PDB file of C-alpha atoms in Angstrom:
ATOM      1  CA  UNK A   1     115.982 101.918 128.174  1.00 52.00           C
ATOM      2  CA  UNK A   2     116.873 105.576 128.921  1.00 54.00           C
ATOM      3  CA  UNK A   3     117.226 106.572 132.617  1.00 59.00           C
ATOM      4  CA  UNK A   4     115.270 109.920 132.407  1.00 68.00           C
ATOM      5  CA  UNK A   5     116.243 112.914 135.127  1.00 64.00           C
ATOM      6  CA  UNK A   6     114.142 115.269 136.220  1.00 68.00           C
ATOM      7  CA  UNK A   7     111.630 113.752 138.736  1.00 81.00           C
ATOM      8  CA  UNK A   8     111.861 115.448 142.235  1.00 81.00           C
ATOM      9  CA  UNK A   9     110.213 113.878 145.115  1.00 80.00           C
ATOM     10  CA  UNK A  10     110.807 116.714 147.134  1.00 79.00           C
ATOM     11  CA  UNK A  11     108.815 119.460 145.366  1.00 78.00           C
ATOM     12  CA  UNK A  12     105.339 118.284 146.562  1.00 76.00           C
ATOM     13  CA  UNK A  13     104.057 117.740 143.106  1.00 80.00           C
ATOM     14  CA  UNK A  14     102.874 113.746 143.397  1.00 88.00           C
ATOM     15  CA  UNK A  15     105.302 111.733 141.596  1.00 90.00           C
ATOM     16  CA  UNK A  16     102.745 110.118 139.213  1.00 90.00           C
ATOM     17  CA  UNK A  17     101.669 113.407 138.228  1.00 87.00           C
ATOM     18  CA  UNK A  18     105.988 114.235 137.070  1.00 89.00           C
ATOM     19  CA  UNK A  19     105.710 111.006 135.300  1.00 91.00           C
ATOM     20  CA  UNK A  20     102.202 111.709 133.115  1.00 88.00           C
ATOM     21  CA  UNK A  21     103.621 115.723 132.426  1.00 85.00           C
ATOM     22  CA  UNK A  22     107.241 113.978 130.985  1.00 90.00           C
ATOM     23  CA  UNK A  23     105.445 110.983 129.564  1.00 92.00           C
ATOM     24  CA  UNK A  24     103.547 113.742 127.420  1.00 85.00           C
ATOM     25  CA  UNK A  25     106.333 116.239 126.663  1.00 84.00           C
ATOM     26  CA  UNK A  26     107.927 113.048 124.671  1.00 89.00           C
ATOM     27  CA  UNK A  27     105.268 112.387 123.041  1.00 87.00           C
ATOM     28  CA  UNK A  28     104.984 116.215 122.089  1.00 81.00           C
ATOM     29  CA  UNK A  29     108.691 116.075 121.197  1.00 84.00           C
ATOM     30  CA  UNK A  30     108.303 113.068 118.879  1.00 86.00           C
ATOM     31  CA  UNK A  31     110.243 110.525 120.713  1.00 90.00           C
ATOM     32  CA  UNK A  32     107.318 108.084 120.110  1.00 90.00           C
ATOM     33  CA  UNK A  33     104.883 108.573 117.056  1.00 85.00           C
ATOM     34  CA  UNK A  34     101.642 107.810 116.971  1.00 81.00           C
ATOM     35  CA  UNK A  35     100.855 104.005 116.577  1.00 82.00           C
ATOM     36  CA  UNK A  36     104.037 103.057 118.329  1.00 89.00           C
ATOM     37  CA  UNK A  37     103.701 101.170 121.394  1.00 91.00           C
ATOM     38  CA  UNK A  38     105.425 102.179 124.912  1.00 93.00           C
ATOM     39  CA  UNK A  39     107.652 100.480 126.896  1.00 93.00           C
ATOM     40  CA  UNK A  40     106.138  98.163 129.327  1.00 93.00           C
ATOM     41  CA  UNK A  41     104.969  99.662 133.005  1.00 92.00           C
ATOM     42  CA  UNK A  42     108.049  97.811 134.403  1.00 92.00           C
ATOM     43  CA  UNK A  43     110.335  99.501 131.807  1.00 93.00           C
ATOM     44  CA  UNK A  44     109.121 102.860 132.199  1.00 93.00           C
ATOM     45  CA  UNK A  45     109.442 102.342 136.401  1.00 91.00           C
ATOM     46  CA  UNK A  46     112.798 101.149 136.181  1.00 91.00           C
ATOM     47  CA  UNK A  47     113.893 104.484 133.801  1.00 91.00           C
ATOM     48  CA  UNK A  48     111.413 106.922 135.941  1.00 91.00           C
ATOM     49  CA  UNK A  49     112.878 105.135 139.229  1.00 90.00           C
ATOM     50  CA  UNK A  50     109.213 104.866 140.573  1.00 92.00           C
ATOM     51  CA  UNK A  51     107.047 101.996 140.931  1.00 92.00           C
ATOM     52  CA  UNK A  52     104.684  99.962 138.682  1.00 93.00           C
ATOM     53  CA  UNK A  53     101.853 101.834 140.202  1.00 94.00           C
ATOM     54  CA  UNK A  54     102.852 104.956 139.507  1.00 93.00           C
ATOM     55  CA  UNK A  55     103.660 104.438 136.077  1.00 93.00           C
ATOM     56  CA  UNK A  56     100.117 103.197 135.832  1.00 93.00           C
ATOM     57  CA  UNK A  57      98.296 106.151 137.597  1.00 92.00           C
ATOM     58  CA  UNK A  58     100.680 108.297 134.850  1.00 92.00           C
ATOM     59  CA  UNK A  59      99.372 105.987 132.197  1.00 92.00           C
ATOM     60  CA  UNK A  60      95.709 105.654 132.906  1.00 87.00           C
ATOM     61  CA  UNK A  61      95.400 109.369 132.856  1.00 84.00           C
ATOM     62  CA  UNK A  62      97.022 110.207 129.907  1.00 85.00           C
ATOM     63  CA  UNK A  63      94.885 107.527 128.317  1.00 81.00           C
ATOM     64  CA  UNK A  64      91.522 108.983 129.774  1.00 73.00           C
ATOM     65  CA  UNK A  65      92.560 111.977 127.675  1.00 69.00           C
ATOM     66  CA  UNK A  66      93.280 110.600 124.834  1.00 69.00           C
ATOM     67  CA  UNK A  67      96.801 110.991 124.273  1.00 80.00           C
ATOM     68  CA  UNK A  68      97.903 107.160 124.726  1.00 85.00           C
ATOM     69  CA  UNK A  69      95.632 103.826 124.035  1.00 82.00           C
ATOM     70  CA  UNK A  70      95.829 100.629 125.855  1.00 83.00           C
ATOM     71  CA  UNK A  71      95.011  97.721 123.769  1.00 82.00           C
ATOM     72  CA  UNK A  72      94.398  94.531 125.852  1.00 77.00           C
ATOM     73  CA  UNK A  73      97.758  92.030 125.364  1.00 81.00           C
ATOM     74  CA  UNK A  74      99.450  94.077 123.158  1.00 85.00           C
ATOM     75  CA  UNK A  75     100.356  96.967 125.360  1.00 90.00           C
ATOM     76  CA  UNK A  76     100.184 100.930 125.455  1.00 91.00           C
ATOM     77  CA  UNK A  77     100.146 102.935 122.282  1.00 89.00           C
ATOM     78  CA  UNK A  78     100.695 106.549 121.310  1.00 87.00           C
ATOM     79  CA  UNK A  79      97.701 107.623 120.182  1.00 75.00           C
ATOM     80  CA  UNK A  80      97.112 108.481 116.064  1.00 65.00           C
ATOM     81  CA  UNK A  81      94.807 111.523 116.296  1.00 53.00           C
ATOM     82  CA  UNK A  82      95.646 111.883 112.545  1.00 52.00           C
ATOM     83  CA  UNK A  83      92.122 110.507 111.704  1.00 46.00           C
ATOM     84  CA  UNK A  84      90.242 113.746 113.203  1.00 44.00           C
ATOM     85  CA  UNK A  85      86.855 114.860 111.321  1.00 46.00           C
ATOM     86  CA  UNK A  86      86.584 118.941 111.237  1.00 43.00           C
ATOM     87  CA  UNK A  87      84.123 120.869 109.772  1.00 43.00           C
ATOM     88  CA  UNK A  88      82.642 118.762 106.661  1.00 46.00           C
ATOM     89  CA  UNK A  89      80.702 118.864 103.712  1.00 45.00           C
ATOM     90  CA  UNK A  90      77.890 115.928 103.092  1.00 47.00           C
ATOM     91  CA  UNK A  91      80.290 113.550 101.792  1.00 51.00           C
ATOM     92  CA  UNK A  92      80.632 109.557 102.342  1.00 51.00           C
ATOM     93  CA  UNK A  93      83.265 107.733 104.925  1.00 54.00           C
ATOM     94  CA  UNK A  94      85.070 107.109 101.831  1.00 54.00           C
ATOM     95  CA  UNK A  95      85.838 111.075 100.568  1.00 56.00           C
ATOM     96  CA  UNK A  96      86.199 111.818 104.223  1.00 57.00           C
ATOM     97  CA  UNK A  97      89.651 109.756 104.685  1.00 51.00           C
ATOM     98  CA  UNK A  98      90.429 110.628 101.184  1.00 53.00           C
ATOM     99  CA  UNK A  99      90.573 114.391 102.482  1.00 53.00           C
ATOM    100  CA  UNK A 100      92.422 113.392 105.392  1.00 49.00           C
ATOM    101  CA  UNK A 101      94.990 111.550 103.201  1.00 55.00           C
ATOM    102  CA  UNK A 102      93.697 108.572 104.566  1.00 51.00           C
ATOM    103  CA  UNK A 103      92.555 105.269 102.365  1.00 58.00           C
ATOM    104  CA  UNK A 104      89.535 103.754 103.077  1.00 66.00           C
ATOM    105  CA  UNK A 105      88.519 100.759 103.205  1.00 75.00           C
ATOM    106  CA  UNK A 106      85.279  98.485 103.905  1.00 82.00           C
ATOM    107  CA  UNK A 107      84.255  94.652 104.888  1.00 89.00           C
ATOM    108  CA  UNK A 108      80.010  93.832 104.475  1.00 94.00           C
ATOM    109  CA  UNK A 109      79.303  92.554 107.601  1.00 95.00           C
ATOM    110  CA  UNK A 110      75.400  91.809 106.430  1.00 94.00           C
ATOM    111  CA  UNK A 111      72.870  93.300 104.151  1.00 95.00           C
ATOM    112  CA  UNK A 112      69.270  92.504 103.911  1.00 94.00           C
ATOM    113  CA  UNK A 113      66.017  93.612 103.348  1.00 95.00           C
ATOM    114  CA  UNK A 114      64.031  95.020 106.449  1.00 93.00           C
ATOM    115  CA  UNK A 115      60.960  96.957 107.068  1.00 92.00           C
ATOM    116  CA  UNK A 116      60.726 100.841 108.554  1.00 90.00           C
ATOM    117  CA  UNK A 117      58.637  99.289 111.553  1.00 86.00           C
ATOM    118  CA  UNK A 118      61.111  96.684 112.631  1.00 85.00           C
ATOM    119  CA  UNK A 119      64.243  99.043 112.707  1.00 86.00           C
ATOM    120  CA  UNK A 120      62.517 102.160 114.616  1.00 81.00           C
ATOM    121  CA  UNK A 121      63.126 105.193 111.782  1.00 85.00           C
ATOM    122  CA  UNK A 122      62.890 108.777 112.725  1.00 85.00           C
ATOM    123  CA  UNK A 123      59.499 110.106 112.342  1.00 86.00           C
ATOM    124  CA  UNK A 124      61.391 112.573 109.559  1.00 88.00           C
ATOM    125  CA  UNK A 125      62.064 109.711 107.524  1.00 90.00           C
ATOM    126  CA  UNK A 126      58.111 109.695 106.976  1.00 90.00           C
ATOM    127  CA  UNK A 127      57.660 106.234 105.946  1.00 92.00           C
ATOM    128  CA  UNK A 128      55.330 103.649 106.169  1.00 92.00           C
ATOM    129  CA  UNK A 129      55.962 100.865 109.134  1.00 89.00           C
ATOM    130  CA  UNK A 130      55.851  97.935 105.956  1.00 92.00           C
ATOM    131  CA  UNK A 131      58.135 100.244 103.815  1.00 94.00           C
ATOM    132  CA  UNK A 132      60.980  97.932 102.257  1.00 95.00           C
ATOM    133  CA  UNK A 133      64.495  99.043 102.906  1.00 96.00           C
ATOM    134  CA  UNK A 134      67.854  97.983 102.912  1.00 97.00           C
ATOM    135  CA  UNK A 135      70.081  97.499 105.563  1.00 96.00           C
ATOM    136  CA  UNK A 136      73.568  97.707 104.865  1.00 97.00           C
ATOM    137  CA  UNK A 137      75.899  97.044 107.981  1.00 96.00           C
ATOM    138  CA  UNK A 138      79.723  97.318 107.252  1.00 94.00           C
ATOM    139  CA  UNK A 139      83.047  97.842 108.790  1.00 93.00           C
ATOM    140  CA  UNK A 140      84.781 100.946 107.780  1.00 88.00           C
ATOM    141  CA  UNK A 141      88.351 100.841 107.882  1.00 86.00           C
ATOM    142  CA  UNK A 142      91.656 103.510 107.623  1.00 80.00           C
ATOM    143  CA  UNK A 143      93.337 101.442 105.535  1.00 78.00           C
ATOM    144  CA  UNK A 144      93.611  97.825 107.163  1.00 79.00           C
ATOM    145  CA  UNK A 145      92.940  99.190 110.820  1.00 85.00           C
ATOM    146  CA  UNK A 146      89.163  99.124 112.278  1.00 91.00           C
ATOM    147  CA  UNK A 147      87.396 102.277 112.675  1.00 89.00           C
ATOM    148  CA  UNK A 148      83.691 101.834 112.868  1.00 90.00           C
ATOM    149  CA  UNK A 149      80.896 100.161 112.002  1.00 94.00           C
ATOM    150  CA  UNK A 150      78.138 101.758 110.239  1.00 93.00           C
ATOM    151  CA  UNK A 151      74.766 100.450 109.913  1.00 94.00           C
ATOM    152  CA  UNK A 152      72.895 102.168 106.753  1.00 96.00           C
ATOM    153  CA  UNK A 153      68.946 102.219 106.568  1.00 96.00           C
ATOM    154  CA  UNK A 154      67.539 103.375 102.803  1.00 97.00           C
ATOM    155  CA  UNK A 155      64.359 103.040 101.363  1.00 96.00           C
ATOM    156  CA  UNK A 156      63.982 100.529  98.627  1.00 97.00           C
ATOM    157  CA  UNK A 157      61.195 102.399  96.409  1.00 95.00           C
ATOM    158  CA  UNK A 158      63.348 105.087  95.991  1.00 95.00           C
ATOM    159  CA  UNK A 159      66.514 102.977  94.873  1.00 96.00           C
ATOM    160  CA  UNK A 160      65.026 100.125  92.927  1.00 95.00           C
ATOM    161  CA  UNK A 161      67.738  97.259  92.463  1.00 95.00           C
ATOM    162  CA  UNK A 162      70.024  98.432  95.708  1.00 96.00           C
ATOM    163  CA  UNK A 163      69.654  95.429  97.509  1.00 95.00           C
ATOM    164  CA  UNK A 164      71.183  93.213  94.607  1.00 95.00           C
ATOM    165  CA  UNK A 165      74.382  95.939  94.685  1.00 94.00           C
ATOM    166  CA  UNK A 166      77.599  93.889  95.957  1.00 91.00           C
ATOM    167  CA  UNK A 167      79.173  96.539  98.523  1.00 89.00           C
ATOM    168  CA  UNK A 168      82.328  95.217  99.248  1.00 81.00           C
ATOM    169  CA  UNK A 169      85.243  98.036  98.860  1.00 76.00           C
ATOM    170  CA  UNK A 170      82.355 100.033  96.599  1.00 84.00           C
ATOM    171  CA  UNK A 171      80.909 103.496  98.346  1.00 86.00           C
ATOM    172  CA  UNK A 172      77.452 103.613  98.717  1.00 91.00           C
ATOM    173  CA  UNK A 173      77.320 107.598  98.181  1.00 90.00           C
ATOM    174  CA  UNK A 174      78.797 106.869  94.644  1.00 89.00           C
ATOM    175  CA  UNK A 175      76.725 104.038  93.569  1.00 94.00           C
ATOM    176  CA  UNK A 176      73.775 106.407  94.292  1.00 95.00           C
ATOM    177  CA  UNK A 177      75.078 109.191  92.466  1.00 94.00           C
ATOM    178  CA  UNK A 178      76.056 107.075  89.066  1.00 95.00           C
ATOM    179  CA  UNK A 179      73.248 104.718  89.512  1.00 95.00           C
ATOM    180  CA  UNK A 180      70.052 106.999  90.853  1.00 95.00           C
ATOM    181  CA  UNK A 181      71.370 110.532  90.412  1.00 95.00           C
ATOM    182  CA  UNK A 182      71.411 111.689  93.737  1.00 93.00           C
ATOM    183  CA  UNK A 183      73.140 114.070  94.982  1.00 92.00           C
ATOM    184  CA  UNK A 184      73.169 114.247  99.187  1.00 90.00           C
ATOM    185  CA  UNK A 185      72.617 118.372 100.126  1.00 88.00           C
ATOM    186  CA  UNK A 186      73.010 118.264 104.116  1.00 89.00           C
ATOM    187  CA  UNK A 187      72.403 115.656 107.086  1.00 86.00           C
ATOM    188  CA  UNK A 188      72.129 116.208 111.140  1.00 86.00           C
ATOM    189  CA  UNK A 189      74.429 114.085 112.917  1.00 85.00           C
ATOM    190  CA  UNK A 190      74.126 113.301 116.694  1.00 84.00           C
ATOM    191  CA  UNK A 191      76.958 112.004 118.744  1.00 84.00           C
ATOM    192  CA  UNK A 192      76.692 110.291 122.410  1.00 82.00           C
ATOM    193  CA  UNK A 193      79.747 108.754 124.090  1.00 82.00           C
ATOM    194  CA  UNK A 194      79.401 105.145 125.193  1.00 83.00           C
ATOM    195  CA  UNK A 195      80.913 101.970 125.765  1.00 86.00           C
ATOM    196  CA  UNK A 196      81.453  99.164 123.074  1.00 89.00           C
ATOM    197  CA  UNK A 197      78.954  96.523 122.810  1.00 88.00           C
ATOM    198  CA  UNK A 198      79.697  92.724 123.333  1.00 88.00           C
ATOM    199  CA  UNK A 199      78.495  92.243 119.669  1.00 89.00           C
ATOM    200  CA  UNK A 200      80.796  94.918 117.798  1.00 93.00           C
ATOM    201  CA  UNK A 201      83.843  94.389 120.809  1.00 92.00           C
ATOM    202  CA  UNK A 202      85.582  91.637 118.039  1.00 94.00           C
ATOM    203  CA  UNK A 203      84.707  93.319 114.610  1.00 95.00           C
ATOM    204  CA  UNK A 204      85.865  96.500 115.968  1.00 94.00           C
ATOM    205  CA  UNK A 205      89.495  94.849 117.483  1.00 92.00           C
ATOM    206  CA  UNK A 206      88.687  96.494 120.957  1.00 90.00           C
ATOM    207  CA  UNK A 207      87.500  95.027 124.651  1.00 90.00           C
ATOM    208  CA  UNK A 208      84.033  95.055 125.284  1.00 88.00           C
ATOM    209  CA  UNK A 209      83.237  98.494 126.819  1.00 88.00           C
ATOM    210  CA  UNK A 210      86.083 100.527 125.315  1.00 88.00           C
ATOM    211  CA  UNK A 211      85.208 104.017 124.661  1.00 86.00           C
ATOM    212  CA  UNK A 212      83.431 104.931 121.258  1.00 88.00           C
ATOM    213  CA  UNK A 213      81.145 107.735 119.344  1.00 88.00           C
ATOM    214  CA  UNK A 214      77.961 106.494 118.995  1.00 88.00           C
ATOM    215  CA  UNK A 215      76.756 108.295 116.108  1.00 88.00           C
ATOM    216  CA  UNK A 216      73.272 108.863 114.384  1.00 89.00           C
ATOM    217  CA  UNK A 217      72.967 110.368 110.639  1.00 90.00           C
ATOM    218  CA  UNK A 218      69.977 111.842 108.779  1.00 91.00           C
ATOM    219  CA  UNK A 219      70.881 112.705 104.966  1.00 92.00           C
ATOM    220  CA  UNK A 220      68.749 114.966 102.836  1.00 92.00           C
ATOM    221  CA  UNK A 221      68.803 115.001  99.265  1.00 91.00           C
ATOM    222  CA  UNK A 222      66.739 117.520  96.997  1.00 90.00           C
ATOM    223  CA  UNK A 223      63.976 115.338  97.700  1.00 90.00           C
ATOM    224  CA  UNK A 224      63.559 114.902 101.485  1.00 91.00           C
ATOM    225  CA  UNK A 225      65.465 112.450 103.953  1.00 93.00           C
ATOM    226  CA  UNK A 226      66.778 109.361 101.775  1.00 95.00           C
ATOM    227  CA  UNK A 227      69.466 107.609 104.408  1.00 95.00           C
ATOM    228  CA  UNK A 228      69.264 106.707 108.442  1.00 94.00           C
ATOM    229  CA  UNK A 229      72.655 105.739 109.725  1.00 94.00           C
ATOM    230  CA  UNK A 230      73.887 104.301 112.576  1.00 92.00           C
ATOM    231  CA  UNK A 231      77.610 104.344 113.396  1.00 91.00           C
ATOM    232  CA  UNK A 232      79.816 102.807 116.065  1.00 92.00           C
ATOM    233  CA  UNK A 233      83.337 104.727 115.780  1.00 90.00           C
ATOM    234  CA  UNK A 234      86.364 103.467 117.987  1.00 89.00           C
ATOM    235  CA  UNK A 235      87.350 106.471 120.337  1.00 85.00           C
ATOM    236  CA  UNK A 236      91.091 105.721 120.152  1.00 82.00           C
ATOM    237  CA  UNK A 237      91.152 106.390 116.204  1.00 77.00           C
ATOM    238  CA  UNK A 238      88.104 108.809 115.580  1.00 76.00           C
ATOM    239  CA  UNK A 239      88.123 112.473 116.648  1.00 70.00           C
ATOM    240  CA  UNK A 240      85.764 115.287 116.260  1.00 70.00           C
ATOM    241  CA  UNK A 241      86.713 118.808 115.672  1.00 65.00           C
ATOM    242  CA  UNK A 242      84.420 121.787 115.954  1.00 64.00           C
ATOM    243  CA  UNK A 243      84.973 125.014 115.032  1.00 64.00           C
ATOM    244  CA  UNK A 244      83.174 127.640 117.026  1.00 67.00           C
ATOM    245  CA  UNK A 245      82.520 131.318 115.886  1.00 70.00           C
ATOM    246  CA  UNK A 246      80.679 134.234 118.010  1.00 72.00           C
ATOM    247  CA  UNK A 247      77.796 134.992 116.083  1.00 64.00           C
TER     248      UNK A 247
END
């Protein structure tokens, strides 16, 4: 382990503060890439010359913004921010890690048949309570890593036969295209911040209550509002990226 120079206890910037601005300027510098993992908190004192408990303060912060991960007994990870979604067209998870250069992947976690009334639609879906409809719950994946799980709601009188569809590794948005000739025109997304649930903490490779996007899709085709989703995204692998224009 490298003995790094540079800290100064005497310049009345707190010591755990000289640890998180170094701790970032190598990760800025490329000495660790993203995905690798740190050395431990008692490596990193012994190099920094500080205690455990600073190295943690220097730690915890630079995960709260995102720049490192801690992923319970495995350790501290650089952070891949590779996987950030920008300004999109309507497209499936699927096209959206192609255009990343990513490769997606997919695992069913359940599909059945459910009624409108029993999952709580949008009123702009404008369907009946008893309206048939598929529920197709899956985990999304960037390659063999976890990313989300997505929860899709469609109705079954507009795509006869879905429900008998085998989903594994298959994208929904192209089976609907080649099978029903649909072709999705825009959707209004709404993201909250929350903590994982109990129920996805395992599927998603994360500790219950680790930060995530909580994230609720409405998809129009030509025809009105065809797909309600409901995603789960892990906030150590999923970014958003806005850009912002004066009008």
């Amino acid at each position: 382990m490298v003995i790094v120079k540079g800290l100064d206890p005497t310049s009345g910037v707190p010591l755990y503060l000289q640890v998180e601005r170094s701790l970032q300027q190598r990760v800025d510098d490329g000495e660790w890439v993203p995905g690798q993992r740190l050395p431990t908190e008692e490596e990193l004192g012994r190099a920094y010359g500080v205690s455990r408990v600073t190295v943690r303060q220097a730690v915890a912060r630079l995960a709260d913004r995102g720049v490192l991960v801690r992923e319970q007994g495995r350790g501290t990870f650089v952070r891949d921010t590779r996987l950030t979604a920008g300004a999109r067209w309507v497209t499936s998870f699927t096209t959206e890690l192609a255009q990343l250069g990513h490769s997606a992947g997919s695992r069913v976690l359940g599909q059945a048949i459910v009624t409108a009334g029993e999952e709580g639609l949008p009123p702009e879906m404008q369907l009946a309570a008893d309206a048939r409809m598929l529920r197709l719950r899956r985990l999304r994946t960037d390659g063999s890593r976890p990313v989300g799980v997505q929860t899709a709601l469609l109705p079954l009188d507009r795509f006869p036969g879905l429900a008998d569809i085998d989903f594994t590794d298959r994208s929904l948005y192209q089976t609907l295209n080649e099978r029903y000739g649909l072709v999705p025109r825009e959707a209004v997304e709404t993201f909250t911040v929350g903590g994982v649930l109990d129920e996805d903490a395992a599927t998603l490779g994360v500790a219950a209550g680790a930060h995530a996007f909580y994230v609720e899709r409405l998809t129009f085709d030509a025809h009105g509002p065809f797909e309600h989703v409901r995603s789960v995204m892990r906030g150590d692998r999923y970014r958003v990226r806005l850009a912002l224009r004066t009008p």
